[in-house]
CSV table of C-alpha atoms in Angstrom, one decimal:
chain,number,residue,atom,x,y,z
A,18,UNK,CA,78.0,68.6,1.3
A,19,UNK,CA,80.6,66.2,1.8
A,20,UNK,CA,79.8,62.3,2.6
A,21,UNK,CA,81.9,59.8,3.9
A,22,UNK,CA,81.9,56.9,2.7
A,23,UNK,CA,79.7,54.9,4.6
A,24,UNK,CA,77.3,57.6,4.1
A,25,UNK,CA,77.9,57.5,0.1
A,26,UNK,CA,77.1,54.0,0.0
A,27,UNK,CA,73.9,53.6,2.1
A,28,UNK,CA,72.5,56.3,-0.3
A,29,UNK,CA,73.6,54.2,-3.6
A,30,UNK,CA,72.2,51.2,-2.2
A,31,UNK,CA,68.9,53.4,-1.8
A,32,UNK,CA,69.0,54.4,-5.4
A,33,UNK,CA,70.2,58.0,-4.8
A,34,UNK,CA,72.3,59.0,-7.2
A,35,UNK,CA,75.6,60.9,-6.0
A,36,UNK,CA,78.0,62.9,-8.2
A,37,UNK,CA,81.4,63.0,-7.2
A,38,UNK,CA,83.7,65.2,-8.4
A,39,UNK,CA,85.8,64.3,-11.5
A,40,UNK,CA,89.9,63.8,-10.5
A,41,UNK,CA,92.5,64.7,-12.8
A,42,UNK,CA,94.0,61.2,-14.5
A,43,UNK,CA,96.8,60.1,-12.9
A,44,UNK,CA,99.2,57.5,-14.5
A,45,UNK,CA,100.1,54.9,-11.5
A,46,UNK,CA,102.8,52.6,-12.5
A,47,UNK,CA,101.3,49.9,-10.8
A,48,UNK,CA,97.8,50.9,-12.8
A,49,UNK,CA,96.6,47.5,-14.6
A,50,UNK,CA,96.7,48.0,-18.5
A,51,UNK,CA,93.4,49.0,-20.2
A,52,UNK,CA,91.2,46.0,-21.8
A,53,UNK,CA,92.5,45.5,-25.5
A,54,UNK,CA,90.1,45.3,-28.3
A,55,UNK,CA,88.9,42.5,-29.7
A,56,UNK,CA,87.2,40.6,-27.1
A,57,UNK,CA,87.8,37.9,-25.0
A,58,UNK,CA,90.7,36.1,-26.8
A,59,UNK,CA,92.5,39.4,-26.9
A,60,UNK,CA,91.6,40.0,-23.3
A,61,UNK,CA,93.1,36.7,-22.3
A,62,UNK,CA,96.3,37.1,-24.7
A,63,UNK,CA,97.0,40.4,-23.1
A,64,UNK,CA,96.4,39.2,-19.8
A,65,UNK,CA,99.0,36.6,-20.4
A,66,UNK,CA,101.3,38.1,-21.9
A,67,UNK,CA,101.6,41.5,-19.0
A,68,UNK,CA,100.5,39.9,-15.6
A,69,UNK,CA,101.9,41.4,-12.8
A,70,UNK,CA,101.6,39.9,-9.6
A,71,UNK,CA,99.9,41.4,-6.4
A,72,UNK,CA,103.0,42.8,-5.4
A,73,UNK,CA,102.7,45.6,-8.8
A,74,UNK,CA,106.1,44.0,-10.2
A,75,UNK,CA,105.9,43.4,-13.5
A,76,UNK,CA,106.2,39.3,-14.5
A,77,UNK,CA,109.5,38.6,-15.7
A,78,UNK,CA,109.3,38.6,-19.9
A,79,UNK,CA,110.0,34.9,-20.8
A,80,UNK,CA,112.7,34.2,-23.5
A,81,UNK,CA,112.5,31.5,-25.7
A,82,UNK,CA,115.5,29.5,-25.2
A,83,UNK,CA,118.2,29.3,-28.2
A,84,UNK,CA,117.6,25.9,-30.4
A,85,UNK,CA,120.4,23.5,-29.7
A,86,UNK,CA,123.4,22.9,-31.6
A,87,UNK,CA,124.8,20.3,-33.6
A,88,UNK,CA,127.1,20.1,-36.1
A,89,UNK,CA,126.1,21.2,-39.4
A,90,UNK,CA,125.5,17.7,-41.8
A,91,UNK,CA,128.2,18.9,-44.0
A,92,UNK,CA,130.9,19.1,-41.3
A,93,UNK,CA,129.7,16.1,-39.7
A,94,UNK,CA,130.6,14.1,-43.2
A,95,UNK,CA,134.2,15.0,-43.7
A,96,UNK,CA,135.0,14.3,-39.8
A,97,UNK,CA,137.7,12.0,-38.7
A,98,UNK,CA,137.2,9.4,-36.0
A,99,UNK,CA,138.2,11.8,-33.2
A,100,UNK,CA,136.6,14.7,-34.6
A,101,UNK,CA,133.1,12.9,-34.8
A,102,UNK,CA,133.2,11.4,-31.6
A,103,UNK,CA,133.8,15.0,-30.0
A,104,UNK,CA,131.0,16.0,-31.5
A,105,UNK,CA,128.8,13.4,-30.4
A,106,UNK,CA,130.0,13.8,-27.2
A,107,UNK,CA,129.2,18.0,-27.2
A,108,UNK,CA,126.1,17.6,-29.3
A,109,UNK,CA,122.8,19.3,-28.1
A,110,UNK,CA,120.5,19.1,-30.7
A,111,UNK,CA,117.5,17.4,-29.2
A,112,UNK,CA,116.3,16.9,-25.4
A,113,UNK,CA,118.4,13.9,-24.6
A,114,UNK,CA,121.4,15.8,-23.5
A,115,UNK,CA,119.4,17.0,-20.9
A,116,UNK,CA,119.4,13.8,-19.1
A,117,UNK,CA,122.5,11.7,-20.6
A,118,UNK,CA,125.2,10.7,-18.2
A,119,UNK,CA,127.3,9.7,-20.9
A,120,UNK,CA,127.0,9.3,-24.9
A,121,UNK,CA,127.8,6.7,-26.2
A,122,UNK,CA,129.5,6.6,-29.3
A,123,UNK,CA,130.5,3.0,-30.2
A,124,UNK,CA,132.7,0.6,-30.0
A,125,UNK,CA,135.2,-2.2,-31.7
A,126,UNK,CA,137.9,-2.3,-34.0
A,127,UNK,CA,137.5,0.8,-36.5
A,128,UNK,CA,138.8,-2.0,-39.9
A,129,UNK,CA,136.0,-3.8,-38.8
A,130,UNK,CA,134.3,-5.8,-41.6
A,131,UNK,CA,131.0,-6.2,-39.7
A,132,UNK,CA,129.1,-3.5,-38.3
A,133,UNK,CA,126.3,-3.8,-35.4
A,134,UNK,CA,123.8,-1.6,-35.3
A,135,UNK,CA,122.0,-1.2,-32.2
A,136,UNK,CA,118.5,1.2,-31.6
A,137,UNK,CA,119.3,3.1,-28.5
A,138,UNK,CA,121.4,3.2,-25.3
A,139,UNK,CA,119.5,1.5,-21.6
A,140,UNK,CA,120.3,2.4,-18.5
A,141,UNK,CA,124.0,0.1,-18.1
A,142,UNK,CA,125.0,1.7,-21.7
A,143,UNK,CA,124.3,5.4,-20.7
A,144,UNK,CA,126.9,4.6,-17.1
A,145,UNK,CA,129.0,2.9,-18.9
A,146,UNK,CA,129.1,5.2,-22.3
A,147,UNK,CA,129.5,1.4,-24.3
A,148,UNK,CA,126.9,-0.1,-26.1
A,149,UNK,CA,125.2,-3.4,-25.3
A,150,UNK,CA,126.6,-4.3,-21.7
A,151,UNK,CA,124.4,-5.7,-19.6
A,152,UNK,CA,122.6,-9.2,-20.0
A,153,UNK,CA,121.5,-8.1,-23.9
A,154,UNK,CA,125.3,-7.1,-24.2
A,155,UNK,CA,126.1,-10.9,-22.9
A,156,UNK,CA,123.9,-12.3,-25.1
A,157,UNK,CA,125.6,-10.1,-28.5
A,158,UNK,CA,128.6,-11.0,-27.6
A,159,UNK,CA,127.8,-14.9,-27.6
A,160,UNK,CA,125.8,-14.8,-30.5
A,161,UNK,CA,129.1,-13.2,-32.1
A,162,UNK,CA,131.2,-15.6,-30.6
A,163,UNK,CA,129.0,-18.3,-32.6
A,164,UNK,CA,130.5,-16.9,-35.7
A,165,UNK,CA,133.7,-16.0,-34.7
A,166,UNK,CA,133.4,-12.0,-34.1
A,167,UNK,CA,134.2,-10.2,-30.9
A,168,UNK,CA,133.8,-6.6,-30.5
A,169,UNK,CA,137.7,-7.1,-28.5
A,170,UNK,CA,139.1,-8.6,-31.7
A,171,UNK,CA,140.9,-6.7,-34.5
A,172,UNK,CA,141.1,-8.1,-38.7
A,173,UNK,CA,138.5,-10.7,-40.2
A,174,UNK,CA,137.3,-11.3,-36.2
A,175,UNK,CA,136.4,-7.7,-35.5
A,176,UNK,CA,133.2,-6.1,-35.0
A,177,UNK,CA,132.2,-2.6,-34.7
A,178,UNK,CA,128.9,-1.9,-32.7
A,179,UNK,CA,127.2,1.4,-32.4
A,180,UNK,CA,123.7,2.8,-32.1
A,181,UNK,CA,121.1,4.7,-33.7
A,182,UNK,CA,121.2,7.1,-31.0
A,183,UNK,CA,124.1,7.9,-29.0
A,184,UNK,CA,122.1,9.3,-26.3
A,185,UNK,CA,119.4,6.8,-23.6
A,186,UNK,CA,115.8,8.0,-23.8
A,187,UNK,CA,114.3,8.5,-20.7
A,188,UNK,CA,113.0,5.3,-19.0
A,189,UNK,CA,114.6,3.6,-21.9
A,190,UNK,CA,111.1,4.8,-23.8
A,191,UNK,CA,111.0,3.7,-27.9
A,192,UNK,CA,113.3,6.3,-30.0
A,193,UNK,CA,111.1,9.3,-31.2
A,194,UNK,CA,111.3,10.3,-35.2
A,195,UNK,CA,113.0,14.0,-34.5
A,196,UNK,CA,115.3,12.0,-31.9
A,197,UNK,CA,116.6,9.7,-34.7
A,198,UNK,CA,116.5,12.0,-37.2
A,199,UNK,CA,118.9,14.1,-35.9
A,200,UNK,CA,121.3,11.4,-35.1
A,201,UNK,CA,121.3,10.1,-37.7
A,202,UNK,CA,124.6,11.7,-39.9
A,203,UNK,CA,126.5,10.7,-37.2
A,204,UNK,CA,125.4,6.6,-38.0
A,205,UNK,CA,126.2,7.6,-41.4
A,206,UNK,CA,129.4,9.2,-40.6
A,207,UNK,CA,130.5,5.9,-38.7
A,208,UNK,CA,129.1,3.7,-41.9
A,209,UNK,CA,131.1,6.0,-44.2
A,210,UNK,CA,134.7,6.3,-42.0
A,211,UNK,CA,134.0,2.1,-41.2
A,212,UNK,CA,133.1,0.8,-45.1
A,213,UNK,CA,131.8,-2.6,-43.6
A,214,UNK,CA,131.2,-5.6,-45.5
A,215,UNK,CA,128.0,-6.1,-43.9
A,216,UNK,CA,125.0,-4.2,-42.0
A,217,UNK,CA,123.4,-6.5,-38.7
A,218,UNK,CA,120.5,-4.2,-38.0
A,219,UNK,CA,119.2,-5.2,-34.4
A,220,UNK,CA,115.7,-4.4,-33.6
A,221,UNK,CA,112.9,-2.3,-35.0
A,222,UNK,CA,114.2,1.2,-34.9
A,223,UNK,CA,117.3,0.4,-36.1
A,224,UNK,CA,116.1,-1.2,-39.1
A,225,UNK,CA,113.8,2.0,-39.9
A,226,UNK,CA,116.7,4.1,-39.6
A,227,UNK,CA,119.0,2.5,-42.3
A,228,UNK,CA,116.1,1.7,-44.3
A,229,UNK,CA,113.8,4.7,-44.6
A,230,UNK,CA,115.2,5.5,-47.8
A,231,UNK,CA,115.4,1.8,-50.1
A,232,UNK,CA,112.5,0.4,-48.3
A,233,UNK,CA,109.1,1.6,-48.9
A,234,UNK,CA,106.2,1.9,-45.7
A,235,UNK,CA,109.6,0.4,-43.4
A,236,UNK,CA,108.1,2.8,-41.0
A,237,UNK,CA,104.5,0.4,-40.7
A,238,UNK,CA,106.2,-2.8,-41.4
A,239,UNK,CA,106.8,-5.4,-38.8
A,240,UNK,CA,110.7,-7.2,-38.0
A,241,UNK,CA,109.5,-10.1,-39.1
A,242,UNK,CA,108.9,-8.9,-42.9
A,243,UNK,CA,112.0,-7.2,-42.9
A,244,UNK,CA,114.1,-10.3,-42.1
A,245,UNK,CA,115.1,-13.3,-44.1
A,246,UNK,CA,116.5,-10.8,-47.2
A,247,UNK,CA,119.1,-8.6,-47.7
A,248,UNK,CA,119.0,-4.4,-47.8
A,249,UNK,CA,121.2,-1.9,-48.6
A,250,UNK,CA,122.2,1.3,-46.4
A,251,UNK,CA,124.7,3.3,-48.6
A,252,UNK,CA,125.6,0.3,-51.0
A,253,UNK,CA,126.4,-1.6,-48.2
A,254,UNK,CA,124.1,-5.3,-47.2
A,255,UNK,CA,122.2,-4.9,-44.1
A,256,UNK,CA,120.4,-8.0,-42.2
A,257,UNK,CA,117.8,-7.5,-40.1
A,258,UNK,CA,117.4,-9.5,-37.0
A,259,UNK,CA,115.8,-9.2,-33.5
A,260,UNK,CA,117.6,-7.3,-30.4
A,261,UNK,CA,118.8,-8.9,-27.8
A,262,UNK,CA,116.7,-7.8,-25.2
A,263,UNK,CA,113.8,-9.1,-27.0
A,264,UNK,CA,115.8,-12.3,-27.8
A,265,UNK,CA,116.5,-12.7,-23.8
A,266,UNK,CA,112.0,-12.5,-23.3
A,267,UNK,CA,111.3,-13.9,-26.0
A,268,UNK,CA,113.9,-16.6,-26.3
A,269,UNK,CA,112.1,-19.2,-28.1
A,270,UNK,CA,113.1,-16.5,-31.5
A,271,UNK,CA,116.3,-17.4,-31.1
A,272,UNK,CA,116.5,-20.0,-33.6
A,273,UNK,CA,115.1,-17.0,-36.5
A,274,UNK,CA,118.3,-14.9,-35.1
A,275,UNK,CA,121.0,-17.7,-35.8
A,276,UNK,CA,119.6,-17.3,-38.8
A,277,UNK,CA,119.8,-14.3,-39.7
A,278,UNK,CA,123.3,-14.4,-38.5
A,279,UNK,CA,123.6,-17.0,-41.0
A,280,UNK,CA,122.4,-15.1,-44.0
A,281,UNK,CA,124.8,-11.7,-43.3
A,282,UNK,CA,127.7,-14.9,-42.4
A,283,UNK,CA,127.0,-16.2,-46.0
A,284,UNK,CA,127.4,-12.6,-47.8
A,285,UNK,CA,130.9,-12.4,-45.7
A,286,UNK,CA,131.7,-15.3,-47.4
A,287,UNK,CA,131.4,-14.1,-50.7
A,288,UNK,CA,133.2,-11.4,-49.9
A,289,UNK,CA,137.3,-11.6,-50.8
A,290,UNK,CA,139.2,-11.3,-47.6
């Protein structure tokens, strides 16, 4: 006899048991994929990984996007000027990129005999592609006044100022390690091409960065430990002393920053011109 279906299920819901005939397998393309083994977690994995929407199109397969590119070390340290600030200026190798208006490479006079070393690009740096406009820019620029320097100057008056990174974080957020780390040949590239006399590292991050290799748990240790002595980043003296920006809220440190600018002044004086 053959039931409808209404009449099929008010018999299963009475407990009668009806036997339909068995249908030949047909393979639907819009059939969901038989359970895998294994249990749940391979139940989900699969699930993920072959969803199809309602529609019965399959999800599109997701790629993983190609890793970045930057300039292999080994290039980056027989660069000219020109060459290495082209490949700051195309370089991809960490998220930054994604929201940079402009890089920021460095400026001053490239016979410099003092080099500033800034931790990361704001927001008035990352417009302007220059480091340290701005108020904290102001306040550089006075403090090297004070002993004579100006980033506009060229011979025993010049100054070269870069960053550790060449690109703003987000928010102007702290640096992160993998950030820094893959700036960094191109700081060591400028060092190198440069040969300063002298190091003025301004700030925390900047400090870490030249000093991760000659100074031991650098990463844990406050500024203030870190100043009053002089470093060494590839044979060359580094100072440490506070950035602007904290200098302009916290300006009562002031007096510590003239003199650390008094200590790196000192070595220039031992120096022959």
């Amino acid at each position: 006899m053959e039931l409808d279906t209404r009449q099929r299920a008010m018999l299963e819901e009475m407990g009668v048991k009806v036997f339909r005939p068995s249908l030949p397998t047909v393979a639907l393309d819009d059939a969901p994929p038989s359970p895998p083994q294994g249990g749940d977690a391979a139940v989900r994995a699969a699930a993920v990984a072959v969803a199809r929407p309602a529609t019965g199109v399959a999800a599109p397969v997701r790629v993983a996007a190609p890793a970045m590119a930057r300039a292999p070390v080994g290039e980056i340290a027989g660069m000219d000027w020109d060459a290495l600030e082209q490949a700051v200026a195309s370089c991809q190798a960490c998220g930054l990129c994604r929201s940079r208006k402009n890089t920021v490479f460095g400026v001053g006079s490239r016979q410099a005999r003092w080099l500033i070393v800034g931790e990361a690009p704001g927001e008035n740096e990352d417009l302007q592609g220059e480091p340290f406009v701005g108020q904290a820019g102001a306040l550089l620029d006075n403090m090297l006044k004070a002993l004579g320097l100006s980033r506009a100057a060229e011979g025993a008056q010049a100054a070269y100022i870069a960053n550790v990174l060449k690109c703003r974080p987000p928010g102007n957020r702290n640096p992160q390690p993998e950030e820094v780390l893959q700036c960094e040949p191109y700081l060591r590239r400028q060092v190198a091409l440069l040969q300063p006399q002298v190091i003025l590292a301004l700030g925390r991050f900047a400090a870490q960065s030249l000093l991760q290799h000659s100074v031991p748990e650098v990463a844990t240790m406050p500024l203030g430990r870190l100043r009053g002595q002089v470093h060494q980043y590839e044979a060359v003296p580094v100072v440490v002393s506070y950035h602007p920006a904290y200098l302009l809220r916290t300006p009562q440190d002031k007096a510590k920053a003239w003199a650390d600018l008094c200590l790196a002044r000192g070595l220039m004086q031992r120096v022959p011109a």
